CSV table of C-alpha atoms in Angstrom, one decimal:
chain,number,residue,atom,x,y,z
T,864,MET,CA,0.0,0.0,0.0
T,865,ARG,CA,2.9,2.4,0.8
T,866,PHE,CA,4.4,1.8,-2.6
T,867,ILE,CA,1.1,2.6,-4.3
T,868,THR,CA,0.6,5.8,-2.3
T,869,ALA,CA,4.2,6.8,-3.0
T,870,ALA,CA,3.7,6.1,-6.7
T,871,LEU,CA,0.4,8.1,-6.8
T,872,LEU,CA,2.0,11.1,-5.0
T,873,SER,CA,5.0,10.9,-7.3
T,874,SER,CA,2.8,11.0,-10.4
T,875,LEU,CA,0.7,13.9,-9.0
T,876,SER,CA,3.9,15.7,-8.3
T,877,MET,CA,5.2,15.1,-11.8
T,878,GLY,CA,1.9,16.4,-13.2
T,879,ALA,CA,2.2,19.6,-11.2
T,880,TYR,CA,5.9,19.9,-12.3
T,881,ALA,CA,4.9,19.5,-15.9
T,882,ASP,CA,2.2,22.1,-15.6
T,883,ASN,CA,4.6,24.5,-13.9
T,884,TYR,CA,7.2,23.8,-16.6
T,885,GLN,CA,4.8,24.5,-19.4
T,886,ALA,CA,3.6,27.7,-17.7
T,887,LEU,CA,7.1,29.0,-17.2
T,888,THR,CA,8.1,28.1,-20.7
T,889,ALA,CA,5.1,30.1,-22.0
T,890,GLU,CA,6.0,33.0,-19.7
T,891,GLY,CA,9.6,33.0,-21.1
T,892,ALA,CA,8.5,32.7,-24.7
T,893,ALA,CA,6.3,35.7,-24.2
T,894,LEU,CA,9.3,37.8,-23.4
T,895,ILE,CA,11.0,37.2,-26.7
T,896,PRO,CA,8.8,39.1,-29.2
T,897,PRO,CA,9.0,42.5,-27.4
T,898,PHE,CA,12.7,42.1,-27.0
T,899,GLN,CA,13.1,41.2,-30.7
T,900,GLN,CA,10.8,44.1,-31.8
T,901,GLN,CA,12.7,46.7,-29.8
T,902,LEU,CA,16.1,45.5,-31.1
T,903,LEU,CA,14.8,45.6,-34.7
T,904,ALA,CA,13.2,49.0,-34.3
T,905,THR,CA,16.4,50.4,-32.8
T,906,VAL,CA,18.5,49.1,-35.7
T,907,LYS,CA,15.9,50.2,-38.3
T,908,THR,CA,15.8,53.7,-36.8
T,909,ALA,CA,19.6,53.9,-36.8
T,910,MET,CA,19.8,52.6,-40.4
T,911,GLN,CA,17.3,55.3,-41.5
T,912,SER,CA,19.2,58.1,-39.7
T,913,GLY,CA,22.7,57.2,-40.7
T,914,GLY,CA,22.9,53.9,-42.6
T,915,PRO,CA,24.7,50.7,-41.5
T,916,VAL,CA,27.5,52.6,-39.6
T,917,LYS,CA,24.8,54.1,-37.3
T,918,ALA,CA,23.2,50.7,-37.0
T,919,VAL,CA,26.5,49.1,-35.8
T,920,GLU,CA,26.9,52.0,-33.3
T,921,ALA,CA,23.3,51.6,-32.1
T,922,CYS,CA,23.8,47.8,-31.6
T,923,GLN,CA,27.0,48.4,-29.7
T,924,LEU,CA,25.6,51.1,-27.4
T,925,LEU,CA,22.0,50.1,-27.0
T,926,ALA,CA,21.6,46.3,-27.4
T,927,PRO,CA,23.0,45.5,-23.9
T,928,GLN,CA,20.7,48.1,-22.4
T,929,ILE,CA,17.7,46.7,-24.3
T,930,ALA,CA,18.5,43.2,-23.1
T,931,SER,CA,18.7,44.5,-19.5
T,932,GLU,CA,15.4,46.3,-19.8
T,933,HIS,CA,13.7,43.1,-21.1
T,934,SER,CA,15.2,41.0,-18.3
T,935,GLN,CA,12.2,41.0,-16.1
T,936,SER,CA,13.0,39.4,-12.7
T,937,PRO,CA,13.4,36.5,-12.4
T,938,TRP,CA,14.2,36.2,-16.1
T,939,LYS,CA,17.5,37.1,-17.7
T,940,VAL,CA,17.2,37.8,-21.5
T,941,GLY,CA,19.9,38.0,-24.1
T,942,ARG,CA,21.3,36.9,-27.4
T,943,THR,CA,24.0,34.5,-28.4
T,944,ALA,CA,25.4,32.8,-31.5
T,945,LEU,CA,28.0,30.4,-32.7
T,946,LYS,CA,29.7,33.3,-34.4
T,947,VAL,CA,29.5,36.4,-32.2
T,948,ARG,CA,30.4,40.0,-32.9
T,949,ASN,CA,30.5,41.0,-29.2
T,950,PRO,CA,32.5,38.5,-27.0
T,951,ALA,CA,30.1,39.3,-24.1
T,952,ASN,CA,27.4,37.4,-26.0
T,953,ALA,CA,29.5,34.2,-26.5
T,954,ALA,CA,27.5,31.0,-26.0
T,955,ASP,CA,28.1,29.0,-22.9
T,956,ALA,CA,28.4,25.2,-23.3
T,957,TRP,CA,24.7,24.6,-23.1
T,958,GLU,CA,23.8,27.4,-25.5
T,959,LYS,CA,26.5,26.1,-27.9
T,960,GLN,CA,25.0,22.6,-27.8
T,961,VAL,CA,21.5,24.0,-28.5
T,962,LEU,CA,22.7,26.2,-31.3
T,963,GLU,CA,24.4,23.2,-32.9
T,964,GLN,CA,21.1,21.3,-32.6
T,965,PHE,CA,19.3,24.2,-34.3
T,966,ALA,CA,21.8,24.2,-37.2
T,967,LYS,CA,21.3,20.4,-37.7
T,968,ARG,CA,17.6,20.8,-37.6
T,969,ALA,CA,17.7,23.6,-40.1
T,970,GLU,CA,19.9,21.5,-42.4
T,971,ALA,CA,17.3,18.7,-42.2
T,972,GLY,CA,14.7,21.2,-43.4
T,973,GLU,CA,13.0,22.4,-40.3
T,974,ALA,CA,12.0,26.1,-40.3
T,975,LEU,CA,14.2,28.2,-38.1
T,976,ALA,CA,11.2,30.4,-37.1
T,977,ASP,CA,9.7,27.4,-35.3
T,978,MET,CA,12.8,26.4,-33.3
T,979,LEU,CA,12.5,26.8,-29.6
T,980,HIS,CA,14.2,24.7,-27.0
T,981,SER,CA,13.8,24.7,-23.2
T,982,GLU,CA,15.0,22.5,-20.4
T,983,VAL,CA,15.9,22.7,-16.7
T,984,VAL,CA,19.7,22.8,-16.3
T,985,ALA,CA,21.3,23.0,-12.8
T,986,GLY,CA,18.2,24.5,-11.2
T,987,GLU,CA,17.5,27.0,-14.0
T,988,LEU,CA,14.9,26.9,-16.7
T,989,ARG,CA,16.9,27.7,-19.9
T,990,MET,CA,15.3,28.6,-23.2
T,991,MET,CA,16.5,29.5,-26.6
T,992,LYS,CA,14.7,30.6,-29.7
T,993,ALA,CA,16.4,30.6,-33.1
T,994,ILE,CA,17.1,33.9,-34.9
T,995,THR,CA,17.0,33.7,-38.7
T,996,THR,CA,19.3,36.0,-40.8
T,997,GLY,CA,16.9,38.5,-42.4
T,998,GLU,CA,17.5,41.0,-45.2
T,999,PRO,CA,18.3,43.9,-42.8
T,1000,CYS,CA,21.0,41.7,-41.1
T,1001,LEU,CA,23.0,41.2,-44.3
T,1002,ALA,CA,24.4,44.8,-44.5
T,1003,CYS,CA,26.4,44.1,-41.3
T,1004,HIS,CA,26.5,40.3,-41.1
T,1005,GLY,CA,26.4,39.2,-44.7
T,1006,LYS,CA,29.1,38.1,-47.1
T,1007,ASN,CA,29.5,41.4,-48.9
T,1008,ILE,CA,30.0,44.0,-46.2
T,1009,GLU,CA,31.0,47.4,-47.6
T,1010,PRO,CA,34.8,48.1,-46.8
T,1011,ALA,CA,34.1,51.3,-44.9
T,1012,LEU,CA,31.5,49.6,-42.8
T,1013,ALA,CA,33.8,46.6,-42.2
T,1014,ALA,CA,36.5,49.1,-41.0
T,1015,VAL,CA,34.0,50.6,-38.4
T,1016,ILE,CA,33.0,47.1,-37.3
T,1017,ASP,CA,36.7,46.1,-36.9
T,1018,VAL,CA,37.3,49.1,-34.6
T,1019,GLY,CA,34.3,48.5,-32.4
T,1020,TYR,CA,34.6,44.7,-32.5
T,1021,PRO,CA,38.2,43.6,-33.1
T,1022,GLN,CA,37.3,39.9,-32.5
T,1023,ASP,CA,34.2,40.0,-34.7
T,1024,GLU,CA,33.2,36.5,-36.1
T,1025,ALA,CA,29.6,37.4,-37.1
T,1026,ARG,CA,30.1,37.8,-40.8
T,1027,GLY,CA,29.5,35.7,-43.9
T,1028,PHE,CA,25.8,34.9,-43.3
T,1029,ALA,CA,23.3,34.3,-46.0
T,1030,LEU,CA,19.6,35.2,-46.1
T,1031,GLY,CA,17.6,32.6,-44.1
T,1032,GLU,CA,20.6,31.0,-42.2
T,1033,LEU,CA,20.7,30.6,-38.5
T,1034,ARG,CA,22.1,33.8,-37.2
T,1035,GLY,CA,21.9,33.0,-33.5
T,1036,ALA,CA,19.3,32.7,-30.8
T,1037,PHE,CA,17.5,34.6,-28.1
T,1038,THR,CA,18.5,33.1,-24.7
T,1039,LEU,CA,16.6,33.2,-21.5
T,1040,ARG,CA,17.1,31.8,-18.0
T,1041,ARG,CA,15.5,31.8,-14.6
T,1042,THR,CA,15.9,29.9,-11.3
T,1043,VAL,CA,13.4,27.2,-10.7
T,1044,ASP,CA,15.1,25.3,-7.9
T,1045,ASP,CA,12.7,25.8,-5.0
T,1046,GLY,CA,9.7,24.1,-6.6
T,1047,ASN,CA,7.5,27.1,-5.9
T,1048,ASP,CA,8.1,29.1,-9.0
């Protein structure tokens, strides 16, 4: 009888955990669109006011602040990639593994726009959503960057790796994390 009671309690606990996990995943996923929209609006405004050079400057100065503004406690929001421009955005081991999985899934024909991965890692709910290289990205991240713009990028980001992308390729991912270790989140 004790075994049956323990098994029943365990299955109820797992059901509550699954419901909580789904709710937290939905909560995290809801933070991505406004973050993405503000980043894109910032770059678009900079492009309109001063072209790609202004867009690079806006990214360098404003993107970290935008990420901070969208990191609503207890969530931390950011961006990462396998090839980063800003070393502060370098992927950790888990993020790198997920980005590599996204790349393999894209090669197999899955749409990048649909790629979202979440799991609990070391007491944190970690999430990533793929970013597709769009037309506006190509001026600064494409294969044919204007030499004057490349020179500006080289000054601001001497370790830049985020070049050579083609339209529709995996550019990187939005990355989110929050603590879930006490079971009451």
